[in-house]
Amino acid sequence: MSIIEVNKLNLFYGNFQALKEITLRIEKQKITALIGPSGCGKSTFLRTLNRMNDLIDDVRISGSVKISGNDIYGSDVDLLALRKKVGMVFQRPNPFPLSIYDNVVYGLRVHGILDKKIMEQKLQWSLESVHLWDEVKDKLDQNALTLSGEQQQRLCIARLAVVEPEVLLMDEPCSALDPMSTAKIEDLMYELKKQYTIIIVTHNMQQAARVSEYTGYFLLGELVEFGETNQIFTSPKDSRTEDYLTGRFG
Amino acid sequence: MQRHFDEELADLNKEILRMGGLTEESILKSVEALKARSAEQAEQVITDDKKIDELELAIDEKCLDLLALHQPMAIDLRFVTMAMKISTDLERIADLAVDIAQRVLQLADKPQLKPLIDIPKLAALAQTMVKEAIDAFVRKDVELARKVILRDSEADNLRNLVQSELINDYIAKDPSTAPRAVALLLVARHLERICDHTTNICEDVIFMVEGKVVKHHLEILHEKQNGGSK
């Protein structure tokens, strides 16, 4: 069942067209990987899914993006509610320079949940869901920046999980991590997909092949090919995908 | 890095070609030994099989290295994995040539049962199919691969012809001919199995080039051969 339906999406930065007629459906509670060369629209596309591009001047968008059947570019859309529903994990872990506790409950406070008991329950649940609870339960008032890179990334995911989103957007979430930490985040993604729909942008093709069920290949703002990951990586239909995967691109 | 990987793939292609050449030679020599009733030539086939076994191991090792070190994808992944499977089929084909050589050793000191007519035809067909299967792999020629697969029924027909002749005209009429007749029957069976292995190779070639699985879907090949869809 699809949760996101994108139809003929175009995005312009001024006169430059960064996305061209993108049409695809993202399946619910599956991991979808977006691959392609740098500057070909993967991250731009990811950011259209929670309207992060709205923050950039001179951006024009046409086409439609529906999440759970609702057009997120409708005039009545509450951006705060949209970003609660569609959270984003960035390339570099970006915890606030606050305590671990304050980082996780930050989203709850923003959404008006101030009851301490509820906050603590949700804090523990979200830290447990990213397997960080046992590591930090005795130092919740410690500054989050003292954690390792991989722990910080898991904390950032917990910070999203606490507001119970439906979709997690991950933009190169492991590129700043070593292979062991990457493996932990990948295992976590595998567990998280039971609850969330995950879309990951990655330059690591082995990672895309390992973690995702669906893969889309972007080139020069176009979605060249989209399909089941094993089909894309073993028998891509488009010769441009084949050239990219075999390193004969360009 | 890409150039180095491409060189490795080209080397692998050459190794498969070399193994294919030796395997063809093995079939040729085993059938020549049968026709000449030469134990010496048969022994040579058995000895030469060692080289083919060694090549199979070397190709397997090379493929594993390429998979582990380069983590190929798409056409490259299909090429390396199919090279592994094809080397296994070639090794089995060479083993069947050894089986034929062993039958020759059984028959060499006994009087000839009958002039060989259909077995040499079957042998020539098997040799052609092996050669064309290797050509199809090396040249990534799916049309040739499809043609070879469709010739498998010719091999089945020739094998059946040999079988019914040996059973009806010899074993049934004169049971004392049974040991020689069964040996010849086995030779026909070995040659027919060689043809089966070449069809495996050709199916792998089609998967390697087009990413399509045609194994167990012969109707697709007939459709293609007849120029399109139903």
Short mmCIF file of C-alpha atoms in Angstrom, two decimals, chain A residues 104-228:
data_model
loop_
_atom_site.label_atom_id
_atom_site.label_comp_id
_atom_site.label_asym_id
_atom_site.label_seq_id
_atom_site.Cartn_x
_atom_site.Cartn_y
_atom_site.Cartn_z
CA VAL A 104 14.43 14.16 22.95
CA VAL A 105 11.51 15.99 24.58
CA TYR A 106 12.06 19.11 22.47
CA GLY A 107 9.54 18.00 19.86
CA LEU A 108 6.98 17.14 22.52
CA ARG A 109 7.25 20.64 24.01
CA VAL A 110 6.90 22.21 20.55
CA HIS A 111 3.72 20.21 20.06
CA GLY A 112 2.40 21.31 23.48
CA ILE A 113 2.97 18.14 25.48
CA LEU A 114 4.25 19.41 28.81
CA ASP A 115 3.05 16.73 31.26
CA LYS A 116 6.26 15.49 32.88
CA LYS A 117 5.02 11.93 33.34
CA ILE A 118 3.97 11.61 29.68
CA MET A 119 7.22 13.25 28.59
CA GLU A 120 9.28 10.75 30.57
CA GLN A 121 7.32 7.77 29.27
CA LYS A 122 7.73 8.91 25.68
CA LEU A 123 11.40 9.74 26.28
CA GLN A 124 12.14 6.23 27.51
CA TRP A 125 10.09 4.62 24.72
CA SER A 126 11.79 6.59 21.97
CA LEU A 127 15.30 6.04 23.35
CA GLU A 128 14.53 2.33 23.69
CA SER A 129 13.29 2.24 20.10
CA VAL A 130 16.71 3.36 18.90
CA HIS A 131 18.52 1.12 21.45
CA LEU A 132 20.03 4.11 23.23
CA TRP A 133 18.17 3.92 26.55
CA ASP A 134 20.54 1.54 28.32
CA GLU A 135 23.53 3.60 27.23
CA VAL A 136 22.19 6.98 28.37
CA LYS A 137 19.58 6.35 31.07
CA ASP A 138 22.00 7.35 33.84
CA LYS A 139 23.22 10.50 32.13
CA LEU A 140 20.12 12.07 30.66
CA ASP A 141 21.17 15.52 31.87
CA GLN A 142 24.53 15.26 30.12
CA ASN A 143 25.08 17.41 27.02
CA ALA A 144 24.12 15.45 23.89
CA LEU A 145 27.25 16.66 22.13
CA THR A 146 29.34 14.43 24.42
CA LEU A 147 27.90 11.31 22.77
CA SER A 148 29.71 9.50 19.93
CA GLY A 149 28.73 10.33 16.34
CA GLU A 150 26.69 7.17 15.97
CA GLN A 151 24.97 7.70 19.36
CA GLN A 152 24.20 11.28 18.30
CA GLN A 153 22.64 10.01 15.08
CA ARG A 154 20.52 7.53 17.03
CA LEU A 155 19.56 10.36 19.40
CA CYS A 156 18.43 12.43 16.41
CA ILE A 157 16.27 9.53 15.27
CA ALA A 158 14.84 9.22 18.81
CA ARG A 159 14.11 12.96 18.72
CA LEU A 160 11.97 12.31 15.65
CA ALA A 161 10.46 9.06 16.94
CA VAL A 162 9.15 10.72 20.10
CA VAL A 163 6.57 12.70 18.11
CA GLU A 164 5.52 9.50 16.33
CA PRO A 165 6.00 10.41 12.68
CA GLU A 166 4.76 8.28 9.79
CA VAL A 167 7.67 8.88 7.46
CA LEU A 168 11.41 9.20 8.17
CA LEU A 169 13.52 10.94 5.55
CA MET A 170 17.21 10.13 5.84
CA ASP A 171 19.74 12.16 3.88
CA GLU A 172 23.03 10.24 3.86
CA PRO A 173 22.54 9.27 7.54
CA CYS A 174 25.70 7.16 7.73
CA SER A 175 28.16 9.14 5.64
CA ALA A 176 29.88 10.55 8.73
CA LEU A 177 30.00 7.17 10.51
CA ASP A 178 32.49 4.30 10.52
CA PRO A 179 31.45 0.84 9.20
CA MET A 180 30.52 -0.53 12.65
CA SER A 181 28.35 2.48 13.46
CA THR A 182 26.86 2.31 9.97
CA ALA A 183 25.89 -1.31 10.58
CA LYS A 184 24.14 -0.31 13.82
CA ILE A 185 22.15 2.43 12.08
CA GLU A 186 21.24 0.04 9.26
CA ASP A 187 20.03 -2.57 11.77
CA LEU A 188 18.03 0.17 13.44
CA MET A 189 16.46 1.16 10.11
CA TYR A 190 15.44 -2.44 9.59
CA GLU A 191 13.60 -2.40 12.92
CA LEU A 192 12.16 1.08 12.46
CA LYS A 193 10.48 0.16 9.20
CA LYS A 194 8.01 -1.95 11.17
CA GLN A 195 6.56 1.37 12.29
CA TYR A 196 7.70 3.96 9.79
CA THR A 197 8.12 4.43 6.09
CA ILE A 198 11.77 5.26 5.46
CA ILE A 199 13.24 7.05 2.45
CA ILE A 200 17.01 7.20 2.38
CA VAL A 201 19.34 9.11 0.09
CA THR A 202 22.69 7.40 -0.10
CA HIS A 203 25.83 7.45 -2.21
CA ASN A 204 26.76 4.06 -0.80
CA MET A 205 25.23 1.68 -3.31
CA GLN A 206 25.98 -1.37 -1.18
CA GLN A 207 24.01 0.31 1.58
CA ALA A 208 21.08 0.96 -0.74
CA ALA A 209 21.20 -2.67 -1.87
CA ARG A 210 21.42 -3.95 1.73
CA VAL A 211 18.74 -1.94 3.44
CA SER A 212 16.07 -1.02 0.93
CA GLU A 213 13.17 -2.81 -0.71
CA TYR A 214 12.73 -0.20 -3.44
CA THR A 215 15.28 1.93 -5.23
CA GLY A 216 14.99 4.99 -7.42
CA TYR A 217 17.80 6.25 -9.66
CA PHE A 218 18.01 10.01 -10.21
CA LEU A 219 19.99 11.57 -13.02
CA LEU A 220 19.99 15.26 -13.95
CA GLY A 221 16.74 15.87 -12.08
CA GLU A 222 14.94 12.92 -13.67
CA LEU A 223 13.81 9.74 -12.00
CA VAL A 224 15.34 7.42 -14.58
CA GLU A 225 14.24 4.16 -13.01
CA PHE A 226 12.27 3.05 -9.99
CA GLY A 227 11.66 -0.52 -8.94
CA GLU A 228 12.33 -3.32 -6.49
#
